[in-house]
């Protein structure tokens, strides 16, 4: 150490705080303890408190797991209902289509018969005229 | 709170901390305060150069020690913890209050011929100059020359690299040497 550093070391010597310092600190500690019991979050990490931490974590996980499960169930149920509705609509459309086809074929059949009758009637009239 | 009630609570605190102290060879809180108050107060004083602020900061540090008492493992751990917390709180205090050193290096008065011969006045002059250093070199110089700590220990307390501390102390000393040499008119 150089002479300058030695001089610096002497200059930086420790100083005593005011005489009542310790009692003032202890009074503040007492005041804090009297006001309300202090609970430091780190106390939860102490070995003696491990079971409490484990209990709290279990409750937390159970609640969050239950909420997540319910949400998932609701979502699956909604998706299932939506699929059912779509299938039902498709079936309805097919039935309506089949019915329309039937009606169309019937109508075509009737129209064919009527046409045939009209044609025959025309031929008969022409034969009478000749 | 009444005086007697307060004393009773203080006695309870001492007793409760002493019970744990016996088991793990820790001092009681009161003993820890008595043993380390000069160290904590001096770090605060050399950093802030304000008696009221230094005492307030030192009290806050010991109050925090009480809150963290359950995590103290040994007397060495208490010492290390106090140095670390006092250092960090000193920097926080300056930043929070936006305190500037009362005097900068350039503004620090010239020592007279009498001061050059008088060791205590030169010490006082050096103290003022240390207090005017930038925050980090100031804290490194305080821990090095007030506490006599090794560079590795300072780095651990301030949670930084040894090379950084080395640079900060070198820079701080250079500033102090340069200024003192200029004032005294000779190399130091």
Coordinates of C-alpha atoms in Angstrom, one line a residue:
Chain A
X1 CA 0.0 0.0 0.0
X2 CA 1.4 3.4 -1.0
X3 CA 1.7 6.3 1.6
X4 CA -1.2 8.0 -0.2
X5 CA -3.4 4.9 0.3
X6 CA -2.4 4.7 3.9
X7 CA -3.4 8.3 4.3
X8 CA -6.7 7.5 2.6
X9 CA -7.2 4.6 4.9
X10 CA -6.8 6.8 7.9
X11 CA -9.2 9.3 6.4
X12 CA -11.8 6.6 5.8
X13 CA -11.7 5.3 9.4
X14 CA -15.0 4.1 10.8
X15 CA -17.1 6.6 12.7
X16 CA -19.4 5.9 15.6
X17 CA -23.0 6.7 15.2
X18 CA -24.8 8.9 17.8
X19 CA -24.9 7.3 21.3
X20 CA -28.7 6.5 21.2
X21 CA -28.4 4.7 17.9
X22 CA -28.9 1.1 19.1
X23 CA -31.9 2.0 21.3
X24 CA -33.5 4.0 18.4
X25 CA -33.1 1.0 16.1
X26 CA -34.6 -1.4 18.7
X27 CA -37.4 1.0 19.3
X28 CA -38.3 1.1 15.6
X29 CA -38.2 -2.7 15.6
X30 CA -40.5 -2.8 18.6
X31 CA -42.8 -0.2 17.0
X32 CA -43.0 -2.3 13.8
X33 CA -43.7 -5.5 15.8
X34 CA -46.3 -3.7 17.9
X35 CA -48.1 -2.3 14.8
X36 CA -48.6 -5.6 13.1
X37 CA -46.8 -8.9 12.9
X38 CA -44.6 -8.7 9.9
X39 CA -44.9 -11.6 7.5
X40 CA -42.1 -11.8 5.0
X41 CA -42.9 -13.8 1.9
X42 CA -39.5 -15.5 2.2
X43 CA -40.8 -17.1 5.5
X44 CA -42.9 -19.4 3.3
X45 CA -39.7 -20.8 1.9
X46 CA -38.3 -21.9 5.2
X47 CA -38.0 -25.6 5.9
X48 CA -40.6 -25.5 8.7
X49 CA -43.1 -23.8 6.5
X50 CA -42.7 -26.2 3.5
X51 CA -45.9 -28.1 4.3
X52 CA -47.9 -24.8 4.3
X53 CA -46.4 -23.9 1.0
X54 CA -47.1 -27.3 -0.4
X55 CA -50.7 -27.1 0.8
X56 CA -51.2 -23.6 -0.7
X57 CA -49.7 -24.8 -4.0
X58 CA -52.0 -27.9 -4.0
X59 CA -55.1 -25.8 -3.4
X60 CA -54.0 -23.4 -6.1
X61 CA -53.3 -26.1 -8.6
X62 CA -56.6 -27.9 -7.8
X63 CA -58.6 -24.7 -8.3
X64 CA -56.8 -23.7 -11.5
X65 CA -57.0 -27.3 -12.8
X66 CA -60.7 -27.5 -12.1
X67 CA -61.3 -24.2 -13.9
X68 CA -59.3 -25.3 -16.9
X69 CA -61.1 -28.7 -17.0
X70 CA -64.5 -27.0 -16.9
X71 CA -63.5 -24.6 -19.7
X72 CA -62.3 -27.4 -21.9
X73 CA -65.4 -29.5 -21.3
X74 CA -67.6 -26.5 -22.2
X75 CA -65.6 -25.9 -25.4
X76 CA -65.8 -29.6 -26.4
X77 CA -69.6 -29.7 -25.7
X78 CA -70.1 -26.5 -27.8
X79 CA -68.1 -28.0 -30.7
X80 CA -70.1 -31.2 -30.6
X81 CA -73.4 -29.3 -30.6
X82 CA -72.3 -27.3 -33.6
X83 CA -71.4 -30.4 -35.6
X84 CA -74.8 -32.0 -34.8
X85 CA -76.6 -28.9 -36.0
X86 CA -74.6 -28.9 -39.3
X87 CA -75.4 -32.6 -39.9
X88 CA -79.1 -32.1 -39.2
X89 CA -79.2 -29.2 -41.6
X90 CA -77.5 -31.3 -44.3
X91 CA -80.0 -34.2 -43.8
X92 CA -82.9 -31.7 -44.0
X93 CA -81.5 -30.3 -47.3
X94 CA -81.1 -33.8 -48.8
X95 CA -84.7 -34.7 -47.8
X96 CA -86.0 -31.5 -49.4
X97 CA -84.0 -32.2 -52.5
X98 CA -85.4 -35.8 -52.8
X99 CA -89.0 -34.5 -52.4
X100 CA -88.4 -31.9 -55.0
X101 CA -87.0 -34.5 -57.4
X102 CA -90.1 -36.8 -56.8
X103 CA -92.4 -33.9 -57.6
X104 CA -90.5 -33.0 -60.7
X105 CA -90.6 -36.6 -62.0
X106 CA -94.4 -36.8 -61.3
X107 CA -95.0 -33.5 -63.1
X108 CA -92.9 -34.6 -66.0
X109 CA -94.9 -37.9 -66.2
X110 CA -98.2 -36.1 -66.1
X111 CA -97.0 -33.6 -68.7
X112 CA -95.8 -36.5 -71.0
X113 CA -99.2 -38.2 -70.8
X114 CA -101.1 -35.0 -71.5
X115 CA -98.8 -34.3 -74.5
X116 CA -99.3 -37.8 -75.8
X117 CA -103.1 -37.3 -75.5
X118 CA -103.0 -33.9 -77.3
X119 CA -100.9 -35.4 -80.1
X120 CA -103.3 -38.3 -80.6
X121 CA -106.3 -35.8 -80.6
X122 CA -104.6 -33.7 -83.2
X123 CA -103.9 -36.8 -85.4
X124 CA -107.6 -37.8 -85.1
X125 CA -108.8 -34.3 -86.1
X126 CA -106.5 -34.3 -89.1
X127 CA -107.8 -37.7 -90.2
X128 CA -111.4 -36.5 -90.0
X129 CA -110.6 -33.4 -92.0
X130 CA -108.9 -35.4 -94.8
Chain B
X1 CA -46.7 2.8 22.5
X2 CA -45.9 3.4 26.2
X3 CA -42.2 3.3 27.3
X4 CA -42.6 0.2 29.4
X5 CA -44.6 -1.7 26.8
X6 CA -41.9 -0.8 24.2
X7 CA -39.2 -2.0 26.6
X8 CA -41.1 -5.3 27.0
X9 CA -41.4 -5.8 23.3
X10 CA -37.6 -5.0 22.9
X11 CA -36.9 -7.6 25.5
X12 CA -39.1 -10.1 23.6
X13 CA -37.3 -9.3 20.4
X14 CA -33.9 -9.9 22.1
X15 CA -35.1 -13.1 23.6
X16 CA -36.6 -14.5 20.4
X17 CA -33.6 -13.7 18.4
X18 CA -31.3 -15.0 21.1
X19 CA -33.1 -18.4 21.1
X20 CA -32.3 -18.8 17.4
X21 CA -28.8 -17.4 18.1
X22 CA -28.0 -20.1 20.6
X23 CA -29.0 -22.8 18.1
X24 CA -27.0 -21.4 15.2
X25 CA -24.3 -19.4 17.1
X26 CA -25.8 -16.1 16.0
X27 CA -25.7 -13.0 18.1
X28 CA -28.9 -11.4 19.2
X29 CA -30.3 -8.6 17.1
X30 CA -29.2 -6.0 19.7
X31 CA -25.6 -7.5 19.8
X32 CA -25.5 -7.4 16.0
X33 CA -26.6 -3.8 16.0
X34 CA -23.9 -2.9 18.5
X35 CA -21.2 -4.9 16.7
X36 CA -21.9 -3.5 13.2
X37 CA -23.4 -0.1 13.8
X38 CA -20.1 1.8 13.2
X39 CA -19.5 -0.1 10.0
X40 CA -23.0 0.5 8.5
X41 CA -23.2 4.1 9.7
X42 CA -19.7 4.8 8.3
X43 CA -20.5 3.4 4.9
X44 CA -23.6 5.7 4.8
X45 CA -21.7 8.7 6.2
X46 CA -18.7 8.4 3.8
X47 CA -21.1 8.0 0.9
X48 CA -23.7 10.6 1.8
X49 CA -21.7 13.0 4.1
X50 CA -24.9 13.9 5.9
X51 CA -25.3 12.8 9.6
X52 CA -29.1 12.7 9.6
X53 CA -29.3 10.8 6.3
X54 CA -26.5 8.4 7.3
X55 CA -28.3 7.6 10.6
X56 CA -31.6 7.2 8.9
X57 CA -30.1 4.9 6.3
X58 CA -28.2 2.8 9.0
X59 CA -31.4 2.4 11.0
X60 CA -33.3 1.3 7.9
X61 CA -30.6 -1.3 7.2
X62 CA -30.9 -2.7 10.7
X63 CA -34.7 -2.8 10.5
X64 CA -34.3 -4.7 7.3
X65 CA -31.9 -7.1 9.0
X66 CA -34.5 -7.7 11.7
X67 CA -37.1 -8.6 8.9
X68 CA -34.6 -10.9 7.3
X69 CA -33.3 -12.4 10.6
X70 CA -34.8 -15.8 9.8
X71 CA -32.5 -16.2 6.8
X72 CA -29.3 -15.3 8.6
X73 CA -27.0 -18.3 8.8
X74 CA -23.8 -17.2 10.6
X75 CA -22.1 -14.0 12.0
X76 CA -20.1 -13.8 8.7
X77 CA -23.3 -14.0 6.8
X78 CA -24.7 -11.1 8.8
X79 CA -21.6 -9.0 8.1
X80 CA -21.7 -9.7 4.4
X81 CA -25.5 -9.1 4.3
X82 CA -25.1 -5.7 6.1
X83 CA -22.3 -4.6 3.8
X84 CA -24.2 -5.5 0.7
X85 CA -27.5 -3.9 1.9
X86 CA -25.8 -0.8 3.2
X87 CA -24.0 -0.3 -0.1
X88 CA -27.1 -0.8 -2.2
X89 CA -29.2 1.4 0.1
X90 CA -26.6 4.2 -0.1
X91 CA -26.7 4.2 -3.9
X92 CA -30.6 4.0 -3.8
X93 CA -30.7 6.9 -1.3
X94 CA -28.7 9.2 -3.6
X95 CA -30.6 8.2 -6.7
X96 CA -34.0 8.5 -4.9
X97 CA -33.3 11.9 -3.4
X98 CA -31.3 13.0 -6.5
X99 CA -28.6 14.1 -4.1
X100 CA -25.5 15.6 -5.6
X101 CA -22.3 15.7 -3.6
X102 CA -22.1 19.1 -1.9
X103 CA -18.8 19.8 -3.5
X104 CA -17.3 18.5 -6.7
X105 CA -13.6 17.6 -7.1
X106 CA -13.0 20.9 -8.8
X107 CA -14.9 22.9 -6.2
X108 CA -13.1 21.3 -3.2
X109 CA -11.2 23.9 -1.4
X110 CA -7.4 24.2 -1.6
X111 CA -5.7 23.0 1.6
X112 CA -3.6 25.6 3.2
X113 CA 0.1 25.1 4.2
X114 CA -1.1 24.3 7.7
X115 CA -3.4 21.6 6.3
X116 CA -0.5 20.1 4.4
X117 CA 1.2 19.5 7.7
X118 CA -1.9 18.6 9.7
X119 CA -2.9 14.9 9.3
X120 CA -6.5 15.3 10.6
X121 CA -7.2 18.2 8.3
X122 CA -5.8 16.3 5.3
X123 CA -7.9 13.4 6.3
X124 CA -11.0 15.6 6.4
X125 CA -10.0 17.0 2.9
X126 CA -9.6 13.4 1.5
X127 CA -13.0 12.5 3.0
X128 CA -14.7 15.4 1.2
X129 CA -13.0 14.4 -2.0
X130 CA -14.0 10.8 -1.7
X131 CA -17.6 12.0 -1.2
X132 CA -17.4 13.9 -4.4
X133 CA -16.4 10.9 -6.5
X134 CA -18.9 9.3 -8.9
X135 CA -21.2 6.8 -7.1
X136 CA -19.6 3.5 -8.0
X137 CA -15.9 4.4 -7.6
X138 CA -16.9 6.2 -4.3
X139 CA -18.5 3.0 -3.0
X140 CA -15.6 0.8 -4.1
X141 CA -13.1 3.2 -2.4
X142 CA -15.2 3.2 0.8
X143 CA -15.3 -0.6 1.0
X144 CA -11.6 -0.9 0.1
X145 CA -10.2 1.7 2.5
X146 CA -12.9 1.9 5.2
X147 CA -13.6 -1.8 5.4
X148 CA -10.2 -3.1 4.2
X149 CA -12.0 -5.5 1.9
X150 CA -10.3 -7.4 -0.9
X151 CA -11.3 -6.8 -4.5
X152 CA -13.1 -10.1 -4.7
X153 CA -15.1 -9.4 -1.6
X154 CA -16.1 -6.0 -2.9
X155 CA -17.1 -7.5 -6.2
X156 CA -19.3 -10.0 -4.4
X157 CA -20.9 -7.4 -2.2
X158 CA -21.6 -5.1 -5.2
X159 CA -22.6 -8.0 -7.4
X160 CA -20.2 -7.1 -10.2
X161 CA -16.9 -8.3 -11.8
X162 CA -13.6 -8.1 -10.0
X163 CA -12.1 -6.3 -13.1
X164 CA -14.9 -3.7 -12.8
X165 CA -14.0 -3.0 -9.2
X166 CA -10.3 -2.9 -10.0
X167 CA -11.0 -0.3 -12.7
X168 CA -13.3 1.7 -10.4
X169 CA -10.8 1.8 -7.6
X170 CA -8.0 2.7 -10.0
X171 CA -10.1 5.5 -11.5
X172 CA -11.1 6.8 -8.1
X173 CA -7.5 6.7 -6.7
X174 CA -6.2 8.5 -9.8
X175 CA -8.8 11.3 -9.5
X176 CA -7.9 11.6 -5.8
X177 CA -4.2 11.6 -6.4
X178 CA -4.3 14.0 -9.2
X179 CA -6.4 16.5 -7.2
X180 CA -4.4 16.1 -4.0
X181 CA -1.1 16.5 -5.9
X182 CA -2.4 19.6 -7.6
X183 CA -3.5 21.1 -4.3
X184 CA -0.4 20.2 -2.4
X185 CA 2.0 21.0 -5.2
X186 CA 3.8 17.7 -5.0
X187 CA 3.3 14.1 -6.0
X188 CA 1.5 11.9 -3.6

